[in-house]
PDB file of C-alpha atoms and ligand atoms in Angstrom:
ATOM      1  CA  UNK A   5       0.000   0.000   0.000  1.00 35.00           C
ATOM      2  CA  UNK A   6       0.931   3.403  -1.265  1.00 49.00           C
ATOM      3  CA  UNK A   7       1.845   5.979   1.612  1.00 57.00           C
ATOM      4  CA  UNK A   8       1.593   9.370   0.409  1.00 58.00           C
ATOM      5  CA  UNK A   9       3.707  12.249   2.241  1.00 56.00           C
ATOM      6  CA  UNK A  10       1.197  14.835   1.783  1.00 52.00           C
ATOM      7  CA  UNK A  11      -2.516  12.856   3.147  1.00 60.00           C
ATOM      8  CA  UNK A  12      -3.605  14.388  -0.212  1.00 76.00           C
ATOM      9  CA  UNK A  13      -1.491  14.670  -3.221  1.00 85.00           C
ATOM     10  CA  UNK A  14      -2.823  17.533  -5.511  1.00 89.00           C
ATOM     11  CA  UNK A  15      -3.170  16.337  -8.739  1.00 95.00           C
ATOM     12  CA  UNK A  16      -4.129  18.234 -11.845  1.00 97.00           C
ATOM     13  CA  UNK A  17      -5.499  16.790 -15.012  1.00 97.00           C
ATOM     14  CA  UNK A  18      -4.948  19.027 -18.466  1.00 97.00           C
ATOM     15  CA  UNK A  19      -7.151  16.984 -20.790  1.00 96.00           C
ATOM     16  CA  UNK A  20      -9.063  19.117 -23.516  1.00 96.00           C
ATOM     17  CA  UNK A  21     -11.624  15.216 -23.669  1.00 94.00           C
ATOM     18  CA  UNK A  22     -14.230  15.668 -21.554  1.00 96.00           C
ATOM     19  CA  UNK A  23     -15.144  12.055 -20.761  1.00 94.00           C
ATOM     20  CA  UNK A  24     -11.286  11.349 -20.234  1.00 93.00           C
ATOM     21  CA  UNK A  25     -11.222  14.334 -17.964  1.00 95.00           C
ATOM     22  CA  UNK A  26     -13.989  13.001 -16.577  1.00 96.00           C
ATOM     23  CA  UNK A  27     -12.896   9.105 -16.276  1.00 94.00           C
ATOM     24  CA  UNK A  28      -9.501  10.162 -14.510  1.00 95.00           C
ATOM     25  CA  UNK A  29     -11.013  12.492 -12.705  1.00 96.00           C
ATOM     26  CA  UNK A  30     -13.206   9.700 -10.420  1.00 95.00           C
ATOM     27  CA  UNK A  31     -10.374   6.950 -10.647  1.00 93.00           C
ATOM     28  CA  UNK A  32      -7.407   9.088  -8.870  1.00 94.00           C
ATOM     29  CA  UNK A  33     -10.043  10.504  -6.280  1.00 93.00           C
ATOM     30  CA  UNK A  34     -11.415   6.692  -5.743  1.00 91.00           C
ATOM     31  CA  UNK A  35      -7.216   6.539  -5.107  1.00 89.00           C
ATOM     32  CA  UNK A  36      -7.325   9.669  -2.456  1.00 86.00           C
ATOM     33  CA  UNK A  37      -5.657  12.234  -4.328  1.00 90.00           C
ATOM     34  CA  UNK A  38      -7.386  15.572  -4.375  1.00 91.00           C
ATOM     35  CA  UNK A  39      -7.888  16.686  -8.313  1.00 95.00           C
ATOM     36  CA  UNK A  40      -8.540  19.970 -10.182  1.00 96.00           C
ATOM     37  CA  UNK A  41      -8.920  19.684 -14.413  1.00 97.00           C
ATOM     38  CA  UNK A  42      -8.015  22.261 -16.773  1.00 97.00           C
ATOM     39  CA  UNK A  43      -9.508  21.877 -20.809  1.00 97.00           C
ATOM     40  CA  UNK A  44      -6.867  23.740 -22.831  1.00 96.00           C
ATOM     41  CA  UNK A  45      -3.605  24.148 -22.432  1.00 96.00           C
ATOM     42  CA  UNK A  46      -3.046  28.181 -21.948  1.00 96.00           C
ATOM     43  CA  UNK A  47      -6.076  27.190 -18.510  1.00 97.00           C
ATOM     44  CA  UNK A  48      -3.815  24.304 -17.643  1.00 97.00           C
ATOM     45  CA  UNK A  49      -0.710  26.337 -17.252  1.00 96.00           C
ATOM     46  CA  UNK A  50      -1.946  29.086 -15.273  1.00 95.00           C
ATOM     47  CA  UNK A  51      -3.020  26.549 -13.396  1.00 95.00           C
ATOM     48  CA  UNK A  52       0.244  24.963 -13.288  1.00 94.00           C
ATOM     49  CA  UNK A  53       1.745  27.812 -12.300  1.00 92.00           C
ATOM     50  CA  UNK A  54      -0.607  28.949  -9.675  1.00 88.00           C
ATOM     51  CA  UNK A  55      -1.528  25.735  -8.125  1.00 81.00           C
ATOM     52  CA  UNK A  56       1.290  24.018  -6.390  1.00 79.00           C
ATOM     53  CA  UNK A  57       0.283  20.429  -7.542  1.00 89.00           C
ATOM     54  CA  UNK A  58       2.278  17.097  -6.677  1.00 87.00           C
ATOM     55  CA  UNK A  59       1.969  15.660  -9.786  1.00 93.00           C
ATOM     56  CA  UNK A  60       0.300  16.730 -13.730  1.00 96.00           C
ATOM     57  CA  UNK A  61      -1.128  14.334 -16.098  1.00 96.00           C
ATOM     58  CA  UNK A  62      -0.668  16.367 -18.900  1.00 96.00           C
ATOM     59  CA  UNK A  63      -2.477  15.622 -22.542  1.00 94.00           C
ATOM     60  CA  UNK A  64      -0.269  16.265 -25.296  1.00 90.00           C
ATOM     61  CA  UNK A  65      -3.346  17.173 -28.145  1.00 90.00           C
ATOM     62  CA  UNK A  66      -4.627  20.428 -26.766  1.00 93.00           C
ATOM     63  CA  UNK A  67      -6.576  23.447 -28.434  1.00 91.00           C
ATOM     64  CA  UNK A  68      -4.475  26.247 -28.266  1.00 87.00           C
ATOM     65  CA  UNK A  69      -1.234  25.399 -26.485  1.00 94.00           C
ATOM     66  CA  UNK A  70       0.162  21.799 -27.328  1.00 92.00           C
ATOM     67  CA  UNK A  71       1.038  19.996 -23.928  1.00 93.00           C
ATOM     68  CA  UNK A  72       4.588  19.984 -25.291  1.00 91.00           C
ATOM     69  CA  UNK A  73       5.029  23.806 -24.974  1.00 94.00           C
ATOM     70  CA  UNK A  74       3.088  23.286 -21.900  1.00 95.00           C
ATOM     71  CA  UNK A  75       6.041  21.183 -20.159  1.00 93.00           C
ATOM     72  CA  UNK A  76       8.395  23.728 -21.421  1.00 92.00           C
ATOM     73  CA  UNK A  77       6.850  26.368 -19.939  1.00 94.00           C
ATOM     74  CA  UNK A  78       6.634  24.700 -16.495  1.00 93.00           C
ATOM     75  CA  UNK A  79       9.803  23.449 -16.203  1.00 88.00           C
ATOM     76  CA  UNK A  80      11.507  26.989 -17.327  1.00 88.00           C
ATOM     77  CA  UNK A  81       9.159  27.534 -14.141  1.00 86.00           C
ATOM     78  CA  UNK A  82       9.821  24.921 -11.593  1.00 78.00           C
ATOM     79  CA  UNK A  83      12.551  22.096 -12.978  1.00 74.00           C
ATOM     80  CA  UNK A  84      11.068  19.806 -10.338  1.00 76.00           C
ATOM     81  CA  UNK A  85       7.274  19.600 -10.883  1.00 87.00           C
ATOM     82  CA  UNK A  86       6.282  15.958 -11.416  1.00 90.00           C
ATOM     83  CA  UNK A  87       4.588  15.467 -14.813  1.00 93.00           C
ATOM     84  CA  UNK A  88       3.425  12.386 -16.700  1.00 93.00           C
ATOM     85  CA  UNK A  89       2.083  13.092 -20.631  1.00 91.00           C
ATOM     86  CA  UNK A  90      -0.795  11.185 -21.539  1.00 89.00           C
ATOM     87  CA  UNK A  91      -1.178  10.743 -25.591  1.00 80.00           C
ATOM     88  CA  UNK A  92      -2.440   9.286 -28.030  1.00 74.00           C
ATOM     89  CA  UNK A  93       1.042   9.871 -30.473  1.00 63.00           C
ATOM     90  CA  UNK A  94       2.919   6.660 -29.289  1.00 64.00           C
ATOM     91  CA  UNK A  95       5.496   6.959 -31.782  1.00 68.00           C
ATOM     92  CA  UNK A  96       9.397   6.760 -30.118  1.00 70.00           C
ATOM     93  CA  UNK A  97       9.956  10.118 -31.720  1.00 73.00           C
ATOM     94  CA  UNK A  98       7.218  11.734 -29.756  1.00 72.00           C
ATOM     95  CA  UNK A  99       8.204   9.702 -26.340  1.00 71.00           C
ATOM     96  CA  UNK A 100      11.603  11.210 -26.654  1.00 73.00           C
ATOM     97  CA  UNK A 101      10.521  14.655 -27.625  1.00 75.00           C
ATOM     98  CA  UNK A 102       8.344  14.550 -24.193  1.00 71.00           C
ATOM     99  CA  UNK A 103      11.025  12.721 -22.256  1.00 73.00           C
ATOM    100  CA  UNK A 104      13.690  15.573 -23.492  1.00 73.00           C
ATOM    101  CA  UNK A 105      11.110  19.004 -22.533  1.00 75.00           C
ATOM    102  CA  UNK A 106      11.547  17.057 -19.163  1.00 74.00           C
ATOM    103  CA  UNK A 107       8.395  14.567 -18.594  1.00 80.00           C
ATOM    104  CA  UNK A 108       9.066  12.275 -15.949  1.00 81.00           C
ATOM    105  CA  UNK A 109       6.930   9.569 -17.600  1.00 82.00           C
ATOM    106  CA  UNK A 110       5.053   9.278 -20.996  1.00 81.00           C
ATOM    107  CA  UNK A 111       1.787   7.147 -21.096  1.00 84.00           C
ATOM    108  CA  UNK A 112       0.026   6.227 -24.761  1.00 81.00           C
ATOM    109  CA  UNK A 113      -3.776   5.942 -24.918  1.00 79.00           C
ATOM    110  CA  UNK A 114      -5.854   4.092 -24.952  1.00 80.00           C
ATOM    111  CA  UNK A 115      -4.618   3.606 -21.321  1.00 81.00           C
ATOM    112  CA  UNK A 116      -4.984   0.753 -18.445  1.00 85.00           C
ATOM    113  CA  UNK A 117      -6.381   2.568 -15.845  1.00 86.00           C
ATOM    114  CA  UNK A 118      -4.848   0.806 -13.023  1.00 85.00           C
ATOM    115  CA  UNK A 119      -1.438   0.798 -14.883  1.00 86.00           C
ATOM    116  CA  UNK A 120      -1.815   5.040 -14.810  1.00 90.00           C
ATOM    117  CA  UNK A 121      -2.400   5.159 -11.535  1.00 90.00           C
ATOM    118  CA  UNK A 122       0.914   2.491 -10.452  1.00 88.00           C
ATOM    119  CA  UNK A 123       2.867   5.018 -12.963  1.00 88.00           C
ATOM    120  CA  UNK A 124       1.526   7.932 -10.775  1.00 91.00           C
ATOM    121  CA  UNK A 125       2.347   6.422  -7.742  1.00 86.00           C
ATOM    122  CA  UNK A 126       6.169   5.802  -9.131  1.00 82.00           C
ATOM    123  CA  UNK A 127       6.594   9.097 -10.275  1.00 84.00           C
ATOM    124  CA  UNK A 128       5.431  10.551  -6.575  1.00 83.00           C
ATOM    125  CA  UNK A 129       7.360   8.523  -4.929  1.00 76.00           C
ATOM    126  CA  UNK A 130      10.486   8.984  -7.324  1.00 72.00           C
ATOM    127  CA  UNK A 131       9.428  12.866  -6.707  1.00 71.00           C
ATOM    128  CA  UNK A 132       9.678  12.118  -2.857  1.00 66.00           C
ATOM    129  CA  UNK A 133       6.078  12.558  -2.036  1.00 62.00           C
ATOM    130  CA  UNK A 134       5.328   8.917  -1.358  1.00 60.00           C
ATOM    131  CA  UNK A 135       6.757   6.211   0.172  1.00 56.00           C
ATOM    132  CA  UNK A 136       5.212   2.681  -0.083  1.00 56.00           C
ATOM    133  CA  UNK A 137       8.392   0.448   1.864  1.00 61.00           C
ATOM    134  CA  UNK A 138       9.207   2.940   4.858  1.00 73.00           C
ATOM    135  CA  UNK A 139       7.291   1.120   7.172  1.00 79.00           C
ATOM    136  CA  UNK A 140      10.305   1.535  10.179  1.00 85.00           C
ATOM    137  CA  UNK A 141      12.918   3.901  11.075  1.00 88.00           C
ATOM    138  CA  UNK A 142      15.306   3.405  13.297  1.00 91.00           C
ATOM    139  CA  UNK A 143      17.423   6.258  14.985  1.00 92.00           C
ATOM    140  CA  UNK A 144      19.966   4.776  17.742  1.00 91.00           C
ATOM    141  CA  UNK A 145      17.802   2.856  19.981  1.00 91.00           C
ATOM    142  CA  UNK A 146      14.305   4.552  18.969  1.00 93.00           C
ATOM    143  CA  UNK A 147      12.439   2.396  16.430  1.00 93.00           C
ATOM    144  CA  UNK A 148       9.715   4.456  14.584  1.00 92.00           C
ATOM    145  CA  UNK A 149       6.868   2.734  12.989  1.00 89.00           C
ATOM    146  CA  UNK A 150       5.664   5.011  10.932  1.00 82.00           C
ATOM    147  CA  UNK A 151       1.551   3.845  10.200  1.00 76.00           C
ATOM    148  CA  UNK A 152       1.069   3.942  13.628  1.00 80.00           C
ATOM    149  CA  UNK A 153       2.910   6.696  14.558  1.00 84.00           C
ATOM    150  CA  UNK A 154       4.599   5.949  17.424  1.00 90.00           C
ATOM    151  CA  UNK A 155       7.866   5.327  18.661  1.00 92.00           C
ATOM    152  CA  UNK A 156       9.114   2.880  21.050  1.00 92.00           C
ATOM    153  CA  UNK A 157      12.569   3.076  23.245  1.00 89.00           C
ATOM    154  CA  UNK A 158      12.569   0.093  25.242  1.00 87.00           C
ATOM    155  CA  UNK A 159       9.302   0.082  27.019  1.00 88.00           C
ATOM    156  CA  UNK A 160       8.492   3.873  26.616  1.00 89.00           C
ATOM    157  CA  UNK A 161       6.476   4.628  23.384  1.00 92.00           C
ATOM    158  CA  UNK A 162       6.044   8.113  21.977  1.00 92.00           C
ATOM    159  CA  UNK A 163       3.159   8.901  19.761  1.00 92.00           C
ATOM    160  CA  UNK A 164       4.139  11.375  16.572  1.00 90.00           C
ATOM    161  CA  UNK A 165       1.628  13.944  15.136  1.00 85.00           C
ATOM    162  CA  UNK A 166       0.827  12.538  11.370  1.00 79.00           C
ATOM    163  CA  UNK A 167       2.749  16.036  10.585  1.00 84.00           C
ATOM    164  CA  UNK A 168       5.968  15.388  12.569  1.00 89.00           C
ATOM    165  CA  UNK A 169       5.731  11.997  10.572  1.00 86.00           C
ATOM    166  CA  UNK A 170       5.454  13.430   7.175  1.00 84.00           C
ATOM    167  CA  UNK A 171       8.584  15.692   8.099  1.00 90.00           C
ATOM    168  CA  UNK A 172      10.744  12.944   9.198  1.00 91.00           C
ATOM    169  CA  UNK A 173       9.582  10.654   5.815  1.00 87.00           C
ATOM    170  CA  UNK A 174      10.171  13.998   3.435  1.00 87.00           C
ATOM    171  CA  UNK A 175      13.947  13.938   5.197  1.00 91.00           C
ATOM    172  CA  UNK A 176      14.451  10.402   5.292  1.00 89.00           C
ATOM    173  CA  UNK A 177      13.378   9.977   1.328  1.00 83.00           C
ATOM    174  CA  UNK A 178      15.946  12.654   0.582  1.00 86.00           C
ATOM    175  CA  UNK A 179      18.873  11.861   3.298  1.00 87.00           C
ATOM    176  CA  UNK A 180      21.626  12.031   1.057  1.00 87.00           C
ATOM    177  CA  UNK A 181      21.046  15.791   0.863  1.00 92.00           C
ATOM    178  CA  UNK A 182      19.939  18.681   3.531  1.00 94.00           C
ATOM    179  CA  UNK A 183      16.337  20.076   3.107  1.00 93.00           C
ATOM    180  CA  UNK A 184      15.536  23.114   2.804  1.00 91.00           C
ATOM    181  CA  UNK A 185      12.659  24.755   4.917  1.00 89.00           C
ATOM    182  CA  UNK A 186      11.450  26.160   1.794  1.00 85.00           C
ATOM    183  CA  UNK A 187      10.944  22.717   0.121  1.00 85.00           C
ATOM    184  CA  UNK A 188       9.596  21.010   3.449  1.00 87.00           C
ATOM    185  CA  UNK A 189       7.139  23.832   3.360  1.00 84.00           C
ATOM    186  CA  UNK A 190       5.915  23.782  -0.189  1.00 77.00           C
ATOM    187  CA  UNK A 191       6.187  19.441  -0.388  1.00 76.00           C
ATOM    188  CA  UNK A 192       4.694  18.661   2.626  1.00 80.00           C
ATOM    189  CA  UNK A 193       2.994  21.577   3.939  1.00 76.00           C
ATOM    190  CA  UNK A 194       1.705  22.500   0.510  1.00 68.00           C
ATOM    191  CA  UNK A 195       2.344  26.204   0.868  1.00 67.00           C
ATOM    192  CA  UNK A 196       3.873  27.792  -2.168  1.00 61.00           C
ATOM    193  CA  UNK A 197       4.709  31.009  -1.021  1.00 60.00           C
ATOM    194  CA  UNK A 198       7.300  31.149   1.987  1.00 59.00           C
ATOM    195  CA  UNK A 199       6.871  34.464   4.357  1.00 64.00           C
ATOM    196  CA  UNK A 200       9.389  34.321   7.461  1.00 61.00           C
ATOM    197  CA  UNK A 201       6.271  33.145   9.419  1.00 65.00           C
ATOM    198  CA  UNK A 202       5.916  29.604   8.108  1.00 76.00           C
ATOM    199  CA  UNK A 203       9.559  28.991   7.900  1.00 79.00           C
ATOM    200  CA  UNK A 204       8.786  29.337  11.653  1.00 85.00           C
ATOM    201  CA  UNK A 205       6.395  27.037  11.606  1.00 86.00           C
ATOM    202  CA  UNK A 206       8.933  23.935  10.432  1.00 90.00           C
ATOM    203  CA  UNK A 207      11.442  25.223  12.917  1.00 92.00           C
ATOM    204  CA  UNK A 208       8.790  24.302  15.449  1.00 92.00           C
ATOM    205  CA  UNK A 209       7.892  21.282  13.865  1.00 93.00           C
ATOM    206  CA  UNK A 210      11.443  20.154  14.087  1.00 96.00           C
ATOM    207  CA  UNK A 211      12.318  21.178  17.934  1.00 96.00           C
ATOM    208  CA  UNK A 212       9.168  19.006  18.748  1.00 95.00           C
ATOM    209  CA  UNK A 213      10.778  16.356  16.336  1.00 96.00           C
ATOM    210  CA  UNK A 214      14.160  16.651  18.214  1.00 97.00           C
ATOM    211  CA  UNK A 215      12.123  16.450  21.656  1.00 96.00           C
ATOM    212  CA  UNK A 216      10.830  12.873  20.602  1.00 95.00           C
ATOM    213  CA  UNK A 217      13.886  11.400  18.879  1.00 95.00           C
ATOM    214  CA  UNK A 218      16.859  12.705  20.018  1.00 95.00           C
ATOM    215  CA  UNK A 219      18.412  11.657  23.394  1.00 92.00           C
ATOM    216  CA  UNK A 220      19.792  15.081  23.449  1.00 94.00           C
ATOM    217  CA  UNK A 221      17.303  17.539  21.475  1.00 95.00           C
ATOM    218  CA  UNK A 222      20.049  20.312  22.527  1.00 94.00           C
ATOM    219  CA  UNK A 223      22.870  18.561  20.490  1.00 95.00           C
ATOM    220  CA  UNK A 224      20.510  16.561  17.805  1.00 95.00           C
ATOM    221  CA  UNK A 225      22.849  13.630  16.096  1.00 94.00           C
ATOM    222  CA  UNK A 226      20.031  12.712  13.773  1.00 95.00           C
ATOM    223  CA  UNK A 227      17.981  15.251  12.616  1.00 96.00           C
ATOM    224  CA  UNK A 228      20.887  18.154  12.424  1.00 96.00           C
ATOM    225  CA  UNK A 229      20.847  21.428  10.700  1.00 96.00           C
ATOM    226  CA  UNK A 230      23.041  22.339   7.747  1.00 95.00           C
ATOM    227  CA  UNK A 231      23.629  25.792   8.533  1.00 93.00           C
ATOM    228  CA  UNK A 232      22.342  28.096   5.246  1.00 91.00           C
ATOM    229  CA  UNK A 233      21.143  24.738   3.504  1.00 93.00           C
ATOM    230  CA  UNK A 234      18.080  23.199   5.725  1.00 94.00           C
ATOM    231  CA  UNK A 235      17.883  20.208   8.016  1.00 96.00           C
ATOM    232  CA  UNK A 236      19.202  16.722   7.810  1.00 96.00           C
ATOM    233  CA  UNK A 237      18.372  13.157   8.740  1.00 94.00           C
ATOM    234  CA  UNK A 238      21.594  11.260   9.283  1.00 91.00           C
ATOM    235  CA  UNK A 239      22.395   7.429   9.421  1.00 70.00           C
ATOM    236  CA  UNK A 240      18.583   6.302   9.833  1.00 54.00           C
ATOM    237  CA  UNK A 241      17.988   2.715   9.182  1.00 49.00           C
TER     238      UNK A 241
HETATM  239 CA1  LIG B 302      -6.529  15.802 -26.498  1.00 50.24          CA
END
């Protein structure tokens, strides 16, 4: 089963079809993600823009704006936005044409449903917004299970909030680097804009973090800060 980091992941569907629109619309909601549709592609990039989505399924056929130039113009915007191209071109040249403008996966229709939404899932969880095998984390003697939230040290168990969770899975996913508070705060707060105020609010998040796993929150040894890059998870297990 599919963990995601954000309880939601925002997903937005550019599809100028309506019954497609339609179709995907109900399966990735049946699949808890939380979706908004745009019908051309000039409507789907402002939306792009605007929206702070997880992931885009992304029609290549659109009035107006092809969903090529669309993918160009996000990722001249934001190099990391997950997007998957849905088409009906299956041709190698177009695959590579998408793959090169920076798609992270291509999918031809007619489509298997079920295979869309694995793809999805992959792309998230390549993206570092889900996780579907972190099921423990260990940090020194604390061992974390992370669907229950809880931690146990010996006999003493500490219960996480499902936000302190989703802070320590965003770090763990991406331990080989520090994390910025900017990126904790737009991936798995969902805020896109980043005012001194909520870069507060992860600070807090991660002195109550520190409080729970560290056995000395004053000098952490897990989750450390990088000063001027963001906050680290070291070693976990
Ligand atoms: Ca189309």
């Amino acid at each position: 089963m599919l963990g995601f980091i954000n309880m939601k992941p925002r997903l937005l569907i550019i599809e100028d079809e309506a019954a497609i629109r339609a179709g995907l619309t109900d399966v990735f909601v049946y699949h808890g993600y939380e979706v908004e549709t745009a019908e051309d592609g000039k409507a789907g990039l402002d939306a792009a823009l605007k929206g702070n989505y997880d992931l885009i399924l992304l029609d290549i056929m659109l009035p107006g704006m092809s969903g090529y130039d669309v993918c160009e113009a996000i990722r001249s915007q934001d190099r990391d936005q997950p997007i998957i191209m849905l088409t009906a071109r299956v041709s190698d040249e177009d695959i590579v044409h998408g793959l090169k403008l920076g798609a992270d996966d291509y999918v031809g229709k007619p489509f298997s449903v079920e295979q869309l939404v694995l793809r999805a899932a992959a792309v998230l969880r390549r993206a570092g917004l889900a996780t579907d095998d972190v099921t423990e984390l260990r940090l020194g003697d604390l061992a974390i299970d992370t669907r229950n939230l809880s931690g146990a040290h010996g006999s003493e168990v500490t219960a996480f909030t499902r936000r302190e969770m989703q802070v320590l899975l965003y770090l763990h996913a991406h331990a080989e680097r520090p994390v910025p508070r900017e990126e904790l705060l737009s991936r798995v707060w969902g805020y896109a804009s980043h005012a001194d105020l909520e870069t507060r609010t992860v600070d807090i998040h991660i002195a109550k973090l520190r409080r729970k796993i560290e056995p000395d929150p004053k000098n952490p040894q897990f989750l450390v800060t990088i000063r001027g890059a963001g906050y680290r998870l070291l070693s976990p297990a």
